[in-house]
Coordinates of C-alpha atoms and ligand atoms in Angstrom, one line a residue:
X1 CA 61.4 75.5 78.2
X2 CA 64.9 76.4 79.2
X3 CA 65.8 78.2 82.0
X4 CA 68.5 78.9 84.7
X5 CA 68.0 77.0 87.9
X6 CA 69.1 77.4 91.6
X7 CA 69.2 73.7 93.0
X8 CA 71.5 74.8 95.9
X9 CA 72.3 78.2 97.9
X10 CA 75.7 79.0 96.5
X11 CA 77.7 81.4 94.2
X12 CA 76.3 82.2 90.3
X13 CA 78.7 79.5 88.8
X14 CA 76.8 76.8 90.5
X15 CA 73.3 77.6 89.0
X16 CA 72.6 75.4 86.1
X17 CA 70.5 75.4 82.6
X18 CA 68.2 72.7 82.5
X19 CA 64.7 72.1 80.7
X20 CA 61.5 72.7 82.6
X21 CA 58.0 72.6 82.3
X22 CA 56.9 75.6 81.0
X23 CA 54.6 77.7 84.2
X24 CA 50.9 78.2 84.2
X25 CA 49.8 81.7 85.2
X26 CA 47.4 81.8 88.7
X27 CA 44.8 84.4 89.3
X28 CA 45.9 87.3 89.0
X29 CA 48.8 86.7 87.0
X30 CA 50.1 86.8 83.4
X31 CA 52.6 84.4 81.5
X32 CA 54.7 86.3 79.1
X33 CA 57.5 85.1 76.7
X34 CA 60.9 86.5 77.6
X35 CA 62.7 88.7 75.7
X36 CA 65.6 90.4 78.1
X37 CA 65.7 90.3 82.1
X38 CA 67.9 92.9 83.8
X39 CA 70.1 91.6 86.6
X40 CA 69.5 93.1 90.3
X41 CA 71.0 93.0 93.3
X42 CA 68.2 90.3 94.9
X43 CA 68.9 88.2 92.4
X44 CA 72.6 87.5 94.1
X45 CA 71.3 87.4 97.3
X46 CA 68.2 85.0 97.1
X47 CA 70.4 82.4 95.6
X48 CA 73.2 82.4 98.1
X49 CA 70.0 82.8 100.8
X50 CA 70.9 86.1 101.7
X51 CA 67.7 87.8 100.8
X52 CA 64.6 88.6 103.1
X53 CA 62.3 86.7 100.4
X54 CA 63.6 82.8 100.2
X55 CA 62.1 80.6 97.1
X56 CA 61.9 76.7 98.2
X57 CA 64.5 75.1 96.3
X58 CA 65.0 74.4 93.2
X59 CA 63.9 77.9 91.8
X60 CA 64.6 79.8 89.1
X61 CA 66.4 83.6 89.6
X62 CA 65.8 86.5 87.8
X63 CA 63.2 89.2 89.5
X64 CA 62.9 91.6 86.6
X65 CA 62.3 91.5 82.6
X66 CA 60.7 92.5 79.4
X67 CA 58.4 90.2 77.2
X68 CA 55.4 89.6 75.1
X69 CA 52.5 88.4 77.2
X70 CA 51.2 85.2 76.3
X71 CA 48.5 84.0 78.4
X72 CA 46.5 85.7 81.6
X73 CA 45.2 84.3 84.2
X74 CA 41.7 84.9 85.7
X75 CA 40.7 87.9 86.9
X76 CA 43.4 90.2 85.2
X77 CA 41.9 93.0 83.6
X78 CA 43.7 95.8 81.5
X79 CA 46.7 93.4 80.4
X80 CA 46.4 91.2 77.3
X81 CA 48.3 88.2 75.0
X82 CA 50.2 90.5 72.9
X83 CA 51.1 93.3 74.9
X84 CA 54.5 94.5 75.3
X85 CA 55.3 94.9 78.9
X86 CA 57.9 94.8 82.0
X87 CA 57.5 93.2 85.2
X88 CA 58.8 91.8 88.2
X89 CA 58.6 88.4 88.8
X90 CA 61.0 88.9 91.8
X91 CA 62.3 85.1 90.6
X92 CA 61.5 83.3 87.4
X93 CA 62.7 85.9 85.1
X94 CA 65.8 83.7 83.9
X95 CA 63.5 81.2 81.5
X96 CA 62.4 81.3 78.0
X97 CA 58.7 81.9 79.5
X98 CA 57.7 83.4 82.8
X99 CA 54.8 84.4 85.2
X100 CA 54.2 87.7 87.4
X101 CA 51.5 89.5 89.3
X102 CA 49.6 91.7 86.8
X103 CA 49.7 94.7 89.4
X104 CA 53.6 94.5 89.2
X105 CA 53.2 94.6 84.8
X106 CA 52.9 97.8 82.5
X107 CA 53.1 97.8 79.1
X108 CA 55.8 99.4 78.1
X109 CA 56.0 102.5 75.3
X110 CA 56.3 101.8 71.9
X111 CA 59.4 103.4 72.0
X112 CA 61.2 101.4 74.8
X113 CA 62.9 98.4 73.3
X114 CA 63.0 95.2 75.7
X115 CA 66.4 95.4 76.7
X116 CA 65.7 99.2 78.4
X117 CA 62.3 97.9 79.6
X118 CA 63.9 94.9 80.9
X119 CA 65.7 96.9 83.3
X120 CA 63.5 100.0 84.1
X121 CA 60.6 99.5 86.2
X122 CA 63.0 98.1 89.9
X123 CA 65.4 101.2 89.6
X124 CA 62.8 103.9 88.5
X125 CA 60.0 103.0 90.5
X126 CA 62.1 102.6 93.9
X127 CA 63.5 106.0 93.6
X128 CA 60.6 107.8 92.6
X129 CA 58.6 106.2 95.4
X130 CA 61.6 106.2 97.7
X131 CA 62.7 110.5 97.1
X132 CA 58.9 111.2 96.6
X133 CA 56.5 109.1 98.8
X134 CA 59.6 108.3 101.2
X135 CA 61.5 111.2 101.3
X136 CA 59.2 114.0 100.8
X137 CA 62.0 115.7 98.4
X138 CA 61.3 119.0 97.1
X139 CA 62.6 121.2 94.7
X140 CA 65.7 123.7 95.3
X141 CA 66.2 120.8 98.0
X142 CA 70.2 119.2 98.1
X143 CA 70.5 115.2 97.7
X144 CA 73.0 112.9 98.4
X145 CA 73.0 109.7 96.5
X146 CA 75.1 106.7 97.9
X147 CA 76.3 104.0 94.9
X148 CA 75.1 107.0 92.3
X149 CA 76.2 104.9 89.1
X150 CA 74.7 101.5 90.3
X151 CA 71.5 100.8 89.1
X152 CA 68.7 102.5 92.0
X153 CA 71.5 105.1 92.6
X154 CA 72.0 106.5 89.1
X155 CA 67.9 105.9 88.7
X156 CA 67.9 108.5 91.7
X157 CA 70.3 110.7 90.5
X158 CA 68.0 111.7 87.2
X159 CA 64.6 111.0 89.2
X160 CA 66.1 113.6 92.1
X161 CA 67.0 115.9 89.0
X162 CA 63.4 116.0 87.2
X163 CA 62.2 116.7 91.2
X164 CA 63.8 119.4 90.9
X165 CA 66.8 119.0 93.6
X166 CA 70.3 119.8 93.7
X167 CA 72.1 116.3 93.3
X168 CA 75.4 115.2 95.1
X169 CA 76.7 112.0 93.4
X170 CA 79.0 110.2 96.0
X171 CA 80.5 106.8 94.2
X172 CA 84.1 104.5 94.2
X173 CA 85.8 105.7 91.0
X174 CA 86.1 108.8 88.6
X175 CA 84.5 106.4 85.7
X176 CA 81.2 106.0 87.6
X177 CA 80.8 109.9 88.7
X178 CA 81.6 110.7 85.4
X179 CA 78.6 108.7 84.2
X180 CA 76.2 110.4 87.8
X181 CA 77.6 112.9 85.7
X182 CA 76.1 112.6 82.7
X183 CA 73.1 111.3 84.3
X184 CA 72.4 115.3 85.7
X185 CA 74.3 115.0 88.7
X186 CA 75.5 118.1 89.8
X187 CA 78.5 117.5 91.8
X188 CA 80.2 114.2 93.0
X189 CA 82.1 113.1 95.5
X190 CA 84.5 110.0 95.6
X191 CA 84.3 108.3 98.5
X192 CA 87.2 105.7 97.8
X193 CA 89.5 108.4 97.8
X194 CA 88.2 111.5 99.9
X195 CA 86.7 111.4 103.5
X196 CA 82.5 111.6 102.4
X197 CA 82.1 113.8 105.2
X198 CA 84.4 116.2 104.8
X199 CA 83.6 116.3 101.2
X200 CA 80.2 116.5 101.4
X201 CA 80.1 119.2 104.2
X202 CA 82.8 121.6 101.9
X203 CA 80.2 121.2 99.8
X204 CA 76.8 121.7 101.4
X205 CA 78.2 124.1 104.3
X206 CA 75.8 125.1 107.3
X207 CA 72.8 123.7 105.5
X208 CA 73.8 120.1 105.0
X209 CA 71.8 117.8 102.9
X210 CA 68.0 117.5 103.0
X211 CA 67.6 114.0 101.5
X212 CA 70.1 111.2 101.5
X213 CA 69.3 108.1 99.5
X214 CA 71.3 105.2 100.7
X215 CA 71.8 102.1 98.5
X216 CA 75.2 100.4 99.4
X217 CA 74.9 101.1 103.8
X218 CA 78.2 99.4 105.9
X219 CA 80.7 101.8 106.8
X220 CA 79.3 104.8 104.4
X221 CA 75.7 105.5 106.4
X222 CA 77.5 106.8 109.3
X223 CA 79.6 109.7 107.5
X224 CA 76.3 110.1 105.4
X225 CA 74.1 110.9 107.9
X226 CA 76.4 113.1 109.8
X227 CA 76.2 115.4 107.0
X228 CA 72.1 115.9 107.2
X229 CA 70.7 119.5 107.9
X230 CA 67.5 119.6 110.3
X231 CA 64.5 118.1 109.2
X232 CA 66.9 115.7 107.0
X233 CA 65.6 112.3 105.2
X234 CA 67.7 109.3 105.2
X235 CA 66.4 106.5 103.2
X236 CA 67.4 103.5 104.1
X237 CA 67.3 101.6 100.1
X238 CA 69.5 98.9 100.4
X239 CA 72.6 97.3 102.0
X240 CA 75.3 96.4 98.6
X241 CA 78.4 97.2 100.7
X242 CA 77.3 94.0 102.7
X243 CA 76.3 95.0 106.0
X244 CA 73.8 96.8 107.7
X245 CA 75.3 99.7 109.3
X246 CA 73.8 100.7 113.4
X247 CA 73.3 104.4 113.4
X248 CA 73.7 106.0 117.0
X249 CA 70.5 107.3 118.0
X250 CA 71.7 110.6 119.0
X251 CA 72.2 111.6 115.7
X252 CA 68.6 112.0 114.0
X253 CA 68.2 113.5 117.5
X254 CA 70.7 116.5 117.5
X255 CA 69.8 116.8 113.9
X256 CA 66.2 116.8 114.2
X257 CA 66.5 114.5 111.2
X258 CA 64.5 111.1 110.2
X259 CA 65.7 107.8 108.9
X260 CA 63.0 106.4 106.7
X261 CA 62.8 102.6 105.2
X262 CA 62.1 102.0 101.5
X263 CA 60.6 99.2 100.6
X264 CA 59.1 99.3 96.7
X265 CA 58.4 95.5 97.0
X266 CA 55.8 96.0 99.8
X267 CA 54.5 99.4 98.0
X268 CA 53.7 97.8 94.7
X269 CA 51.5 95.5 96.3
X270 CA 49.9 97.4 99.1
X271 CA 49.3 100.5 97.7
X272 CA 48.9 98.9 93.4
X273 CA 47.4 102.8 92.2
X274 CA 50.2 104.9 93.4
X275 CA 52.5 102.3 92.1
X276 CA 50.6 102.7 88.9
X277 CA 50.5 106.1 88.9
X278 CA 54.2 106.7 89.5
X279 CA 55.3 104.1 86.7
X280 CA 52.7 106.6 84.3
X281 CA 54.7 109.3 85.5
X282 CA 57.9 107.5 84.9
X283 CA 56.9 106.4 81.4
X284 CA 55.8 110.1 80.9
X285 CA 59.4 111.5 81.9
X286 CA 60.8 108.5 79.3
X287 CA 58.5 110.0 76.8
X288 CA 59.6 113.5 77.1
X289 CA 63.4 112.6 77.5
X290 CA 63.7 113.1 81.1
X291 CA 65.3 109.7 82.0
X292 CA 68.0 107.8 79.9
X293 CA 68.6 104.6 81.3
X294 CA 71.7 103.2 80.9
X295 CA 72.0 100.2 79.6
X296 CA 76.2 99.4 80.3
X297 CA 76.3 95.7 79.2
X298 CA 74.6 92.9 77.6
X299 CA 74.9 89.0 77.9
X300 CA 73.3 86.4 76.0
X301 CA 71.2 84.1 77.8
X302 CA 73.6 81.6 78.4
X303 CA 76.0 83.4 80.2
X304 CA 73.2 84.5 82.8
X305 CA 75.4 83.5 85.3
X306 CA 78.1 85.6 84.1
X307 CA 75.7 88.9 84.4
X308 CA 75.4 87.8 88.3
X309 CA 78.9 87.5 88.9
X310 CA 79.4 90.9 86.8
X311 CA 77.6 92.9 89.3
X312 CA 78.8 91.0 92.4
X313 CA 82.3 91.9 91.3
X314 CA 80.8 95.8 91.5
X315 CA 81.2 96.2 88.0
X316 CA 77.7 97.3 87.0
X317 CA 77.0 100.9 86.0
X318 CA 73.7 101.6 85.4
X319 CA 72.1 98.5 84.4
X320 CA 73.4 94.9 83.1
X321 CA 70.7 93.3 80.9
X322 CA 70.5 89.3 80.1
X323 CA 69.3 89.2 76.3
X324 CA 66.7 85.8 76.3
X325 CA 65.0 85.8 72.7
Ligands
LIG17 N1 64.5 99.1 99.1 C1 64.1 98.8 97.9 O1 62.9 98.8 97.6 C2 65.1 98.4 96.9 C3 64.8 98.2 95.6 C4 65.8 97.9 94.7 C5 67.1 97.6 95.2 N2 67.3 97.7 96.5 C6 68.7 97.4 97.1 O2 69.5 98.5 96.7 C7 70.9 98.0 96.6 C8 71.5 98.3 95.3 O3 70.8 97.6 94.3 P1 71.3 97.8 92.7 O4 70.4 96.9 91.9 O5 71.3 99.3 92.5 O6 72.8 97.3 92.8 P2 74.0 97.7 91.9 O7 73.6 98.2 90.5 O8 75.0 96.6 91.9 O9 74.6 99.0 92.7 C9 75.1 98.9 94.0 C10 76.2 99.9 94.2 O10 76.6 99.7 95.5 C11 78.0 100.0 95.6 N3 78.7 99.0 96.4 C12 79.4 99.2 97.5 N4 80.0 98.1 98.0 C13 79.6 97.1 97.1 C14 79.8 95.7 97.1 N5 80.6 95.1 98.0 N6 79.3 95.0 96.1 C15 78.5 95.6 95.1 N7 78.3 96.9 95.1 C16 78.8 97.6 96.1 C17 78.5 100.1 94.2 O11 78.9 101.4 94.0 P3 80.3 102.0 94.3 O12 81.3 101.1 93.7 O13 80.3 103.3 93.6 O14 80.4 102.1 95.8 C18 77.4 99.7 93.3 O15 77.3 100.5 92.2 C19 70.8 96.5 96.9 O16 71.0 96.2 98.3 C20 69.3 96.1 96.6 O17 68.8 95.0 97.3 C21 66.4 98.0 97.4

């Protein structure tokens, strides 16, 4: 089968296509045939080596995607060949054929074509699981969302909506608030042009903000935080800008405030029925109209490597999807 390889740690234009033996699914695990992967930010990170989760070399990227199942391994029970589904690989998903855990897999609603699947379960799950589980966000509550037209942060921004929060959509340019925008947000702030502190608090006051959810970290988390009301949430998501901001202690302190890790990854796997039981609630809220994913480019298979640079270059909005079949 073809597939995109990493031979090497190194940019996106040193991955190569080359033909593979085609995987055989473990226990536990299904094989499906690959019809679009979505492009996250891991998938720029594990093949420079800059991710927590390291692949022996060679591997082959590509943590999310959509297919057709075509074989199960033993032991999985309530997936079968033929089904529809999404999953995370967390690498492999750049192939003609791939494998993934089954407690990772759903099938996907008759009305979600691949490309949307492809890209839905990563940003979805980790802000439902991150505002919800994480962040103990309740409605008539204010949220801040860091990077709110990249993909977790505008998945946040309608997630935080259907919660029933008031959303603050902080982001670098007019062209992605106006899509946090569209997406339900209710006001935004651009933080490459205004001070996010100052903004924020003119628009918060007294109170502050109950729940931030932080995506992109380096020099933003600071300003963030010092907008939190008492008893604030900070989840710490992810780390796009580059580097992991140090948050002085005395902050959550005189705030009374708590910073709180998200870690989906970990969730899905240690806790499988509340990961299952927010993606039925996700799916439901798809159903009903409640989440439009945004799908803001598509690349045919053989410019995967294109996709990767796409989003390294900070160009996404919403989600980039890699069409495969
Ligand atoms: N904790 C978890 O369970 C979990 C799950 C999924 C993803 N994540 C993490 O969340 C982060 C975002 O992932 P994503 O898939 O949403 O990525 P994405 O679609 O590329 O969005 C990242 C956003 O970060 C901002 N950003 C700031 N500096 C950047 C830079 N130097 N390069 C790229 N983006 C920059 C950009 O927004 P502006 O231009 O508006 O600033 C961009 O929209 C990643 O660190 C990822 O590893 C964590």
């Amino acid at each position: 089968m073809r597939a995109l390889l990493c031979e090497h740690h190194g940019p996106p234009e040193e991955l190569r296509f080359a033909d593979v033996p085609e995987p055989v699914p473990g226990p536990g695990e299904i094989r499906f045939r690959v019809k679009a992967a979505s492009v996250n930010f891991p998938d720029a990170l594990m093949i420079q080596n800059l991710y927590q989760r390291q692949p022996p070399l060679p591997f082959i990227p590509g943590s999310e995607a959509a297919g057709v199942i075509d074989a199960v391994g033993e032991g999985v029970e309530g997936l079968r060949v033929g089904d529809r589904v999404a999953t995370i690989p967390f690498e492999g998903a750049f192939a003609e054929l791939a494998i993934a855990p089954a407690f990772r897999t759903t099938v996907i609603p008759e009305s979600m074509g691949f490309d949307i699947g492809a890209g839905f379960t990563m940003v979805y799950a980790t802000a439902l699981h991150g505002l919800e589980q994480r962040g103990r966000l309740r409605p008539g509550e204010t949220l801040l969302v860091l990077g709110a037209a990249g993909g977790v942060g505008l998945a946040a921004v309608e997630v935080g909506k259907l919660m029933g929060a008031h959303v603050i959509a902080a982001a670098s340019s007019e062209e992605k608030l106006t899509l946090a925008r569209a997406h339900g947000a209710d006001e935004t702030v651009n933080y490459a042009q205004v001070d996010l502190k100052q903004a924020v608090k003119a628009l918060t006051g007294e109170r502050g903000v109950d729940v931030i959810f932080d995506p992109v970290g380096g020099a933003l988390a600071e300003p963030a935080f010092r907008t939190m009301g008492w008893d604030g949430r900070y989840l710490v998501v992810g780390f796009a800008a580059g580097t992991i901001p140090a948050i002085p202690l005395n902050l959550p302190l005189v705030k009374t405030a708590s910073i709180v890790g998200v870690t989906w990854g970990v969730h899905s796997r240690r806790e499988p029925d509340l990961h299952a039981a927010n993606m039925a609630q996700l799916y439901r809220w798809y159903a009903e109209g409640g989440l439009c994913p945004a799908v803001s480019k598509r690349f045919p298979f053989e410019q995967s490597r294109e996709a990767i640079r796409w989003m390294m270059d900070r160009k996404i909005q919403g989600k980039v999807v890699i069409e495969v079949a």
